[in-house]
PDB file of C-alpha atoms and ligand atoms in Angstrom:
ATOM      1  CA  UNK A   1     145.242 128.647 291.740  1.00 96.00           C
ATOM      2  CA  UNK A   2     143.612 130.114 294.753  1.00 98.00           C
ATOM      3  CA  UNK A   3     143.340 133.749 294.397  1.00 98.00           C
ATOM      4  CA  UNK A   4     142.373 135.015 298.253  1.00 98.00           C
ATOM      5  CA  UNK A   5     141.672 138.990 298.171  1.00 98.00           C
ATOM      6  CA  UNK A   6     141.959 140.309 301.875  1.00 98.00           C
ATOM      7  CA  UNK A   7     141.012 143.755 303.824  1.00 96.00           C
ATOM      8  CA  UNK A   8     137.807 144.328 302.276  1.00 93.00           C
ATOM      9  CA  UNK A   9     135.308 146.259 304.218  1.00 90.00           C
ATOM     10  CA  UNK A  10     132.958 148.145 301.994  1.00 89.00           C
ATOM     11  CA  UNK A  11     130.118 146.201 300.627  1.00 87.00           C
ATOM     12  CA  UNK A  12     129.638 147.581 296.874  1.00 89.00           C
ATOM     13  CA  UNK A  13     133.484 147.163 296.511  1.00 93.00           C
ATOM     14  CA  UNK A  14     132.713 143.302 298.076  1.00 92.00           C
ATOM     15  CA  UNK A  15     130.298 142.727 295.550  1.00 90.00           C
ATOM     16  CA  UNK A  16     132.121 143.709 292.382  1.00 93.00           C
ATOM     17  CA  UNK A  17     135.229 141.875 293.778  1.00 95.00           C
ATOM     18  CA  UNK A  18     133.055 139.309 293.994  1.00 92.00           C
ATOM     19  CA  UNK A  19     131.588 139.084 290.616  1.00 92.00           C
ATOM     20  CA  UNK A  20     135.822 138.743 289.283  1.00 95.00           C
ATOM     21  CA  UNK A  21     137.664 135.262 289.818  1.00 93.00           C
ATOM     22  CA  UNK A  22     138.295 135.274 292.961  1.00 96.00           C
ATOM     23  CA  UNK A  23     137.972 132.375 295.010  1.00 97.00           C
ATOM     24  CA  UNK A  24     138.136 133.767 298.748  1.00 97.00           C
ATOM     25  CA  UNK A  25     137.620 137.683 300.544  1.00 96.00           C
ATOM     26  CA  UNK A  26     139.393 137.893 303.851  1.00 96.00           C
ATOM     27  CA  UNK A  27     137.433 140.203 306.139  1.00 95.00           C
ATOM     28  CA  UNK A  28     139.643 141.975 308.935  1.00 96.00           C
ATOM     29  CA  UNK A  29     138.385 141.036 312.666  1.00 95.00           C
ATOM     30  CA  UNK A  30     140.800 143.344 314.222  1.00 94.00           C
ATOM     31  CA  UNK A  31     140.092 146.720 316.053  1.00 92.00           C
ATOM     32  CA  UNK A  32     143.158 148.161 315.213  1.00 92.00           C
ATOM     33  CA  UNK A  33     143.256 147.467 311.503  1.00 94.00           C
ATOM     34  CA  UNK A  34     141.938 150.426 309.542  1.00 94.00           C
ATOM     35  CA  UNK A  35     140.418 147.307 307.162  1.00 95.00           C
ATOM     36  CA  UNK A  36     138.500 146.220 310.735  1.00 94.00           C
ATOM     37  CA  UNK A  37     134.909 144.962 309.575  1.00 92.00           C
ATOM     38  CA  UNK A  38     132.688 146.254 312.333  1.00 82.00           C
ATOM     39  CA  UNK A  39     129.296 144.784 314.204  1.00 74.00           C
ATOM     40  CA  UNK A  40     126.527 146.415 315.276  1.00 67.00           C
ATOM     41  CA  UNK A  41     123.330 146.168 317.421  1.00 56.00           C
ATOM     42  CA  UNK A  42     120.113 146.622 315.859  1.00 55.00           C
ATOM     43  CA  UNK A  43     116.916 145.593 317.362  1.00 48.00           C
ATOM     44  CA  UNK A  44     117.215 142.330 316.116  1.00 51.00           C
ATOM     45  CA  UNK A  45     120.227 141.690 317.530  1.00 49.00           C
ATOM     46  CA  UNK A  46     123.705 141.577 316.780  1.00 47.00           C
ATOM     47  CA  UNK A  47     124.210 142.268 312.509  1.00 51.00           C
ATOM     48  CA  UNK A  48     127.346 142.793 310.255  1.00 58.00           C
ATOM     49  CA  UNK A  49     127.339 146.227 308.639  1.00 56.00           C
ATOM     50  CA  UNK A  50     127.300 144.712 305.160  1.00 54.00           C
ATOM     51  CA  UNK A  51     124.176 142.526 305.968  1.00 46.00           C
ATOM     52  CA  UNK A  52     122.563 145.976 306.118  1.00 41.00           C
ATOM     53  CA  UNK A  53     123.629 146.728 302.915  1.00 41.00           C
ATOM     54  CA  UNK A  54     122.444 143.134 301.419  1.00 46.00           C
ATOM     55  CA  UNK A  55     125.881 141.733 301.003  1.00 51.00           C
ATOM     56  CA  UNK A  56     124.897 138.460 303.611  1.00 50.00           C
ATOM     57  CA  UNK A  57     121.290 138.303 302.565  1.00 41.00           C
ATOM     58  CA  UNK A  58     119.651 136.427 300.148  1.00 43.00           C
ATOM     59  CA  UNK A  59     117.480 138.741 298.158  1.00 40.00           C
ATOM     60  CA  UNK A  60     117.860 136.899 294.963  1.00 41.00           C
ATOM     61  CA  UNK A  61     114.824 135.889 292.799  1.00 48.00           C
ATOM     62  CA  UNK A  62     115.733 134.942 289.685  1.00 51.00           C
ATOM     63  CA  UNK A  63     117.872 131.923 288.723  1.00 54.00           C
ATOM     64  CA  UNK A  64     120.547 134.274 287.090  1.00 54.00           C
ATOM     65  CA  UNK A  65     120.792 135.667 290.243  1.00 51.00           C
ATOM     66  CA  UNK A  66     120.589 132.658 292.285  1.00 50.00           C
ATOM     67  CA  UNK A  67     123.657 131.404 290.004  1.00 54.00           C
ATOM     68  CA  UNK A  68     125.503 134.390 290.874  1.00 55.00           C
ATOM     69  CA  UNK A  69     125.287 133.551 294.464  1.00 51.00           C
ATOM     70  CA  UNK A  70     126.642 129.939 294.386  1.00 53.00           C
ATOM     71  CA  UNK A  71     130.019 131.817 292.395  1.00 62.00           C
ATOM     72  CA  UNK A  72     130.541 133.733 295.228  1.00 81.00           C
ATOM     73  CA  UNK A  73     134.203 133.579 296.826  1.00 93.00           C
ATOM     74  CA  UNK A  74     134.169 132.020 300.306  1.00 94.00           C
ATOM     75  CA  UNK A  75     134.197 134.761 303.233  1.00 94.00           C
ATOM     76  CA  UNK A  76     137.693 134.577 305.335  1.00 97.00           C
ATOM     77  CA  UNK A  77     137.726 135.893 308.898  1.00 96.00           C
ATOM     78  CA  UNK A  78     140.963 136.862 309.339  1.00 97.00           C
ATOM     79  CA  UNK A  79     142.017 136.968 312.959  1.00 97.00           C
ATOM     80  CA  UNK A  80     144.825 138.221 315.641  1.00 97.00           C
ATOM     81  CA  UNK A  81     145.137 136.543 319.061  1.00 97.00           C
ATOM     82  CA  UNK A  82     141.329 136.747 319.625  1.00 97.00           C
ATOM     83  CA  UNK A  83     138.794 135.949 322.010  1.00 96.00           C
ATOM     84  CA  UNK A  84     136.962 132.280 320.458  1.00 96.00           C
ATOM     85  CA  UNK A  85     133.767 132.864 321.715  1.00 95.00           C
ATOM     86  CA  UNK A  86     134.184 136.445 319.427  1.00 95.00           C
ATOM     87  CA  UNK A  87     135.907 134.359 316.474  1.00 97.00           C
ATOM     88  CA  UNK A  88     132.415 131.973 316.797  1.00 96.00           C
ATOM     89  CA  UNK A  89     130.256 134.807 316.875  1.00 93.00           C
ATOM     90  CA  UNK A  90     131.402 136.512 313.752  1.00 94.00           C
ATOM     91  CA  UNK A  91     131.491 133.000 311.788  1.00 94.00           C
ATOM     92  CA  UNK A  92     128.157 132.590 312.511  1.00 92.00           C
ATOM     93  CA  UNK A  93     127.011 136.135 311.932  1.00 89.00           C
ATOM     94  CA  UNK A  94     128.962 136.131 308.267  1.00 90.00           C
ATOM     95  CA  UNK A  95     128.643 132.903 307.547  1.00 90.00           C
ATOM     96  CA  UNK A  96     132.505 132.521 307.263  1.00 94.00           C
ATOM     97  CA  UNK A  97     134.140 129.527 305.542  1.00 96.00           C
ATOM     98  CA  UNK A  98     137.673 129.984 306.470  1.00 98.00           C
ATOM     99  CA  UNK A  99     138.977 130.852 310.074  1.00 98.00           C
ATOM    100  CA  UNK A 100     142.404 132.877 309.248  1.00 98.00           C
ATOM    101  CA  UNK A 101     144.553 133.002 312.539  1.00 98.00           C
ATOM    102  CA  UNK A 102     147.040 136.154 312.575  1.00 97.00           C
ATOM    103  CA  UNK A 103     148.708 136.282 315.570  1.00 95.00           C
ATOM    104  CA  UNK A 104     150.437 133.547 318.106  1.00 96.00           C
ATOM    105  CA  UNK A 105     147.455 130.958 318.300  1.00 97.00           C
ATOM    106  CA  UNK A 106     148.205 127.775 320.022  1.00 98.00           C
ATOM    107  CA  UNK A 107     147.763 123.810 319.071  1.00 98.00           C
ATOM    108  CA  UNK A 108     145.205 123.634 321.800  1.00 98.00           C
ATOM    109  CA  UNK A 109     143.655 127.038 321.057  1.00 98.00           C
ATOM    110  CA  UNK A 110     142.899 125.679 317.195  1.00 98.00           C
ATOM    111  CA  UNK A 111     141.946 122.506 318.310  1.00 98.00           C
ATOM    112  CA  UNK A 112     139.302 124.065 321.397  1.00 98.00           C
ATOM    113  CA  UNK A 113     137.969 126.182 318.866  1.00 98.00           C
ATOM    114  CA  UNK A 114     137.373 123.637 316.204  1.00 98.00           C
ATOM    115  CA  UNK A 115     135.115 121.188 318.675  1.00 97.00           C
ATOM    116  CA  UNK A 116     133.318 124.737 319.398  1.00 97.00           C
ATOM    117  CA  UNK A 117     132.832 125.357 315.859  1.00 97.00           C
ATOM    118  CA  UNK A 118     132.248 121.653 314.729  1.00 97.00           C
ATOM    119  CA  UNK A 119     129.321 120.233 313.854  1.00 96.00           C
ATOM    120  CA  UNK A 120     127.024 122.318 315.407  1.00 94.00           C
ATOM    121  CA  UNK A 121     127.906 125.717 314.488  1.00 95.00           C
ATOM    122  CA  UNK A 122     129.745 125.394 311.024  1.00 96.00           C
ATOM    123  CA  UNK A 123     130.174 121.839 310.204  1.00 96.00           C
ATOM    124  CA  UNK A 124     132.522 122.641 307.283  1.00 96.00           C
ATOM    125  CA  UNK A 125     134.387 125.396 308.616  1.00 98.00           C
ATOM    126  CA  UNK A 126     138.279 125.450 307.650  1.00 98.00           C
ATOM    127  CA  UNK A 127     141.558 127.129 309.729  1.00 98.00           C
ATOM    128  CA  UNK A 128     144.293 128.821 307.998  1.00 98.00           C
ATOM    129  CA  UNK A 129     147.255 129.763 310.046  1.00 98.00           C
ATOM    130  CA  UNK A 130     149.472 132.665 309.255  1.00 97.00           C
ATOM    131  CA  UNK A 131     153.144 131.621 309.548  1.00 97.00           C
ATOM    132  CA  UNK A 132     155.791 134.391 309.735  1.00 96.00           C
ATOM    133  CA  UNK A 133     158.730 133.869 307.528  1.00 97.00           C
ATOM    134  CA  UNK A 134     162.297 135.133 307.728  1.00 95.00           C
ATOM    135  CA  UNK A 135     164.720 132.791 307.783  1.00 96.00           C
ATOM    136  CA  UNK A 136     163.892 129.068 306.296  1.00 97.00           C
ATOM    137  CA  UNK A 137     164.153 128.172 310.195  1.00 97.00           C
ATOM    138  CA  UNK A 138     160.921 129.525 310.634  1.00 97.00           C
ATOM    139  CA  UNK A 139     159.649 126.870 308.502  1.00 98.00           C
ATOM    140  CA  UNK A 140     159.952 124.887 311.807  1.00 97.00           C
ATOM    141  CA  UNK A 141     156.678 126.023 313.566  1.00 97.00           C
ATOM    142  CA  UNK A 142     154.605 124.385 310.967  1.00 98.00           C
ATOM    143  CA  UNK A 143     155.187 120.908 312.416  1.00 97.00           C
ATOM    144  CA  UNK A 144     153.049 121.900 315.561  1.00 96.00           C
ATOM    145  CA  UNK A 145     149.749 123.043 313.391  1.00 98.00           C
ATOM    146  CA  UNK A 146     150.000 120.516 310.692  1.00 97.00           C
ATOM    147  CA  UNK A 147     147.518 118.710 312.230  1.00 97.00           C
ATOM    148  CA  UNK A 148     144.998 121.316 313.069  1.00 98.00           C
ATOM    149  CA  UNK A 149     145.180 123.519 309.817  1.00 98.00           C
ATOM    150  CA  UNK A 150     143.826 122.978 306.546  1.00 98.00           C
ATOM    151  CA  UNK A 151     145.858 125.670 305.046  1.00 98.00           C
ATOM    152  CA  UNK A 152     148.892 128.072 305.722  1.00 98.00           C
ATOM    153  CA  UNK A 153     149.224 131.836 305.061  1.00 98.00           C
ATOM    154  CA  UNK A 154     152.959 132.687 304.353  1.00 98.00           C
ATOM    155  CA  UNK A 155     153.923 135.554 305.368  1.00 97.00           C
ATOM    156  CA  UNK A 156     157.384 138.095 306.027  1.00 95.00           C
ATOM    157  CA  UNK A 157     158.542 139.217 309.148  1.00 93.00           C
ATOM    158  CA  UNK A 158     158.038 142.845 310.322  1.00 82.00           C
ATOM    159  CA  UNK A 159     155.196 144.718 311.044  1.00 77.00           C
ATOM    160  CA  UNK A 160     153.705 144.523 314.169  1.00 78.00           C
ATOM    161  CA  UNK A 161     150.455 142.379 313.277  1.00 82.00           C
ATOM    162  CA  UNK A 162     150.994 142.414 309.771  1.00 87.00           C
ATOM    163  CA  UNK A 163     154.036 142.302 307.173  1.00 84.00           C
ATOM    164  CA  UNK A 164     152.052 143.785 303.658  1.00 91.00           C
ATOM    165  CA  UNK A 165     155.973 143.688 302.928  1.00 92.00           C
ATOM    166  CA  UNK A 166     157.184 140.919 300.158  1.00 93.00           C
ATOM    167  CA  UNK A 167     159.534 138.430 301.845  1.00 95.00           C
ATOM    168  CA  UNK A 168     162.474 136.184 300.200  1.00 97.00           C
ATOM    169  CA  UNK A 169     160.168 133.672 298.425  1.00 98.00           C
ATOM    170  CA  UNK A 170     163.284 130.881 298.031  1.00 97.00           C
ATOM    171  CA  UNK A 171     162.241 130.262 301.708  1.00 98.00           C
ATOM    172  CA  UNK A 172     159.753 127.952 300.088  1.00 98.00           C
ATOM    173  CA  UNK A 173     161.986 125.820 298.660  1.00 97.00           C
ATOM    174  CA  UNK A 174     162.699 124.471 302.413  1.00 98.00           C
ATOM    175  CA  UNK A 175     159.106 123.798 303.583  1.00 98.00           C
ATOM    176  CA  UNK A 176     158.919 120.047 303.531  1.00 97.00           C
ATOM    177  CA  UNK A 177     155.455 119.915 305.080  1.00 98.00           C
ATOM    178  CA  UNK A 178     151.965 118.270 303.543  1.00 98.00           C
ATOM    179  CA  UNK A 179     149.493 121.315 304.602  1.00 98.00           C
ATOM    180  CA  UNK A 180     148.813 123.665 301.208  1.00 98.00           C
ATOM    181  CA  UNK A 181     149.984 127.428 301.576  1.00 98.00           C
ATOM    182  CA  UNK A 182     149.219 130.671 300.047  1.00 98.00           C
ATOM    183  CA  UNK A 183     151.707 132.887 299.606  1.00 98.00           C
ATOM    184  CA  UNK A 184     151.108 136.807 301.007  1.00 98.00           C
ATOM    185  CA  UNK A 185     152.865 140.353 301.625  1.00 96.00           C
ATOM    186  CA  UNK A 186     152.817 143.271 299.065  1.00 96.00           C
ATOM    187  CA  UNK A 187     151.495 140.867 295.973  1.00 98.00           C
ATOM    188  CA  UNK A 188     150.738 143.143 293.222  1.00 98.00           C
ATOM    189  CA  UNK A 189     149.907 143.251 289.707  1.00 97.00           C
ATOM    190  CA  UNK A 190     153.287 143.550 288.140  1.00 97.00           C
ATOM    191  CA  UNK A 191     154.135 140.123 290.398  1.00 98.00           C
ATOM    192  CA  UNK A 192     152.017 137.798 288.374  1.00 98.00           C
ATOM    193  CA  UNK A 193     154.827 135.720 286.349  1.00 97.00           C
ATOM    194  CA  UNK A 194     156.893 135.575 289.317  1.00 97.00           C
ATOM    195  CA  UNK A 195     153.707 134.168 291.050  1.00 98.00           C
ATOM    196  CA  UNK A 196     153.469 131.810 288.226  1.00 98.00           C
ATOM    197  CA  UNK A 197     156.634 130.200 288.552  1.00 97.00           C
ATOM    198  CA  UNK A 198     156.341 129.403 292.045  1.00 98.00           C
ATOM    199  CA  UNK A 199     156.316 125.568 291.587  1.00 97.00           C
ATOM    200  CA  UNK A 200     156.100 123.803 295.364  1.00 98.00           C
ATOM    201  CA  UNK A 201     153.787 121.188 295.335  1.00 98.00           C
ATOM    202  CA  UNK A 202     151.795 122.638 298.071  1.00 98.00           C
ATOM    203  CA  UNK A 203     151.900 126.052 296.776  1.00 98.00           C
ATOM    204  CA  UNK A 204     147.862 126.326 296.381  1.00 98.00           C
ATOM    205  CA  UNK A 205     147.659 130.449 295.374  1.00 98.00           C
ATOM    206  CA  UNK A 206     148.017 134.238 296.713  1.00 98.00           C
ATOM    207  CA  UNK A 207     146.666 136.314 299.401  1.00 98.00           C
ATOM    208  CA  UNK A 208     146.812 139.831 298.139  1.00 98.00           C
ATOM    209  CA  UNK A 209     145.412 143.130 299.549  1.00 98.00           C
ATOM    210  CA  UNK A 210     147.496 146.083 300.225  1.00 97.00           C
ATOM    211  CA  UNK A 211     149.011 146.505 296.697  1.00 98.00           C
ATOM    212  CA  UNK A 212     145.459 146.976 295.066  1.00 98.00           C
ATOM    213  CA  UNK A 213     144.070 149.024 297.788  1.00 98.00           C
ATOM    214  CA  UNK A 214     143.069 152.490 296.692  1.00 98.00           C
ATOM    215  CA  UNK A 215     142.128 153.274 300.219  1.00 97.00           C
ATOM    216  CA  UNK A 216     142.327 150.978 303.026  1.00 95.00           C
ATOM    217  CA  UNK A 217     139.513 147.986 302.679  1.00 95.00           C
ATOM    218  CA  UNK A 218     138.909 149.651 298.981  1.00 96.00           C
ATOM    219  CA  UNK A 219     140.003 147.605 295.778  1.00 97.00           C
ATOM    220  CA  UNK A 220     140.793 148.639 292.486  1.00 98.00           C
ATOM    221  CA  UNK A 221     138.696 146.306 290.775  1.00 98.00           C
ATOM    222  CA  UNK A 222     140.409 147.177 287.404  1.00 98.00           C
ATOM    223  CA  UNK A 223     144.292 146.441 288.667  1.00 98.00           C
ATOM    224  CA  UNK A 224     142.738 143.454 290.631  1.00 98.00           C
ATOM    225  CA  UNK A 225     140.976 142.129 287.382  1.00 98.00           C
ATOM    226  CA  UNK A 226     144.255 142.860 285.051  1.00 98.00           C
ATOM    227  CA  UNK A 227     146.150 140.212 287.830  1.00 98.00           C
ATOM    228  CA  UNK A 228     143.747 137.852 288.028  1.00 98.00           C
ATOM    229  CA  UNK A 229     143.992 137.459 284.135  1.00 97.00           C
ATOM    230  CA  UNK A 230     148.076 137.207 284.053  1.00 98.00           C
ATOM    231  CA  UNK A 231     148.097 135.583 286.792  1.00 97.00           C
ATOM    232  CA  UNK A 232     145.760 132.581 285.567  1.00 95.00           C
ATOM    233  CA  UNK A 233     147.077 133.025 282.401  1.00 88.00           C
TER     234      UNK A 233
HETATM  235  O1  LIG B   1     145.407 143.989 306.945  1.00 61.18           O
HETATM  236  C1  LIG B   1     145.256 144.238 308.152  1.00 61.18           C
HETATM  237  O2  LIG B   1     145.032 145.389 308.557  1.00 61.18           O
HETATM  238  C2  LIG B   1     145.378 143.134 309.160  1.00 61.18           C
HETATM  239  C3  LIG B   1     145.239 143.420 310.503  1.00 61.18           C
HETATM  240  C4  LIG B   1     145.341 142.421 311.431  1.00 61.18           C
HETATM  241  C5  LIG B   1     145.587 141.116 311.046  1.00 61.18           C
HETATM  242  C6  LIG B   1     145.719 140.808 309.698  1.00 61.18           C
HETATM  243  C7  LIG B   1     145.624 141.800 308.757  1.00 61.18           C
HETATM  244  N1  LIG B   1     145.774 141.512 307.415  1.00 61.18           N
HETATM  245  C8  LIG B   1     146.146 140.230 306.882  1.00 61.18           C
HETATM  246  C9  LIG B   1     145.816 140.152 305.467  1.00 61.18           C
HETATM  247  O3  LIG B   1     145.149 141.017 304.953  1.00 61.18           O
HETATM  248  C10 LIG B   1     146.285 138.999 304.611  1.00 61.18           C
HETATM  249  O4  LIG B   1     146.570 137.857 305.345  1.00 61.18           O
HETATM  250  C11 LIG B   1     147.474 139.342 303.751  1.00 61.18           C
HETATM  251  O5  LIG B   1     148.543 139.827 304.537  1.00 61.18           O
HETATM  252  C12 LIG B   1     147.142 140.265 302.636  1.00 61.18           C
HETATM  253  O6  LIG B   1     148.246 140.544 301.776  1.00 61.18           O
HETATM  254  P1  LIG B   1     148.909 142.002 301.634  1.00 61.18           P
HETATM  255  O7  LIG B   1     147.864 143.021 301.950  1.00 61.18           O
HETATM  256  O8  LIG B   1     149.384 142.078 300.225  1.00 61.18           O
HETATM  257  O9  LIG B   1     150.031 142.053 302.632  1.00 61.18           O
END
């Protein structure tokens, strides 16, 4: 199971996330989230915060280290209606894996940015859309990504760029489609049976965030690590 931990923007709190099992860290692109991961200019040009810090570097020397590297969860950039040529920068600046689209993304947006993005700039590089979920009709706008997406973010309704609320999960029982999905909104650490009876074939794992935040962007490592266990079982 996919265990996607998203918000994160403080780079010692990255790297001990990073040393639990967890298989992705969604970084917030967004200039109105308090979670927003920031750029700025240094004389050699245009540098993540956390690069400063090491995070994106590769100061490793030994093979233990070296080891640790290759475990490390692949970096999500989570986005909401954004510019592409800012979504390509900040793959290539944070070497991002995953391309998570937040807000009301087109067919032909996903598909422009993906010959952008493909081969030349990240040849492996994977889109998740985030699909808002109320009613099982909502189910419905799936159909028009399928094609473009490797995975979808399920997610409730309210909120005005983002739920963190838990929605009705029977919805889930309706979606008929072939694309995996994680499941998101207000996950927490007393959810993980629940989590583990979720039993849709494409069901692939869980986005979490808010519920193990002890400031915004700030994990508890030691709640995180308690779900990760249950949850994996
Ligand atoms: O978290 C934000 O501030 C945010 C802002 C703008 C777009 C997306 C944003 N977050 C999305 C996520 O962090 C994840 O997709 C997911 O909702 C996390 O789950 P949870 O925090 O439990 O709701």
């Amino acid at each position: 199971m996919i265990i996607k931990v998203s918000g994160m923007c403080h780079a010692d709190n990255m790297r001990e996330v990073s040393a639990l099992d967890v298989d992705m860290i969604g970084l917030v692109f967004n200039q109105r989230s308090p979670r927003n991961v920031r750029m700025r200019s240094s004389q050699a040009g245009i540098l993540p915060d956390y690069c400063q810090a090491g995070m994106l570097a590769t100061p490793y020397t030994d093979k233990e280290q070296a080891a640790d590297m290759r475990k490390r969860p692949t970096r999500v950039g989570i986005f909401a209606d954004d510019m592409p040529q800012t979504i390509v920068s900040r793959v290539y600046a944070f070497k991002l894996g995953y391309v998570q689209l937040h807000g009301d993304e087109s067919h032909v947006m996903i598909e422009n940015l993906r010959r952008t993005l493909v081969p030349d700039i990240a040849p492996d590089i994977k889109v998740i859309k985030t699909v808002r979920l109320g009613a099982a009709a909502d189910l419905a706008q799936c159909s028009a990504y399928e094609d473009v997406v490797d995975m979808f973010v399920f997610e409730g309704l309210g909120g005005e760029v983002v739920d963190h609320q838990p929605f009705d999960w029977t919805l889930l029982d309706a979606y008929r489609g072939h694309v995996p999905f994680l499941v998101s909104g207000g996950i927490g650490v007393d959810d993980a049976a629940r989590v583990r009876k979720i039993a849709h074939p494409q069901f692939a794992g869980v986005d979490v965030g808010i519920c193990f935040e002890t400031k915004p962007g700030m994990i508890d490592t030691a709640s995180l690590r308690r779900f990760i266990e249950d949850v994996r079982g």
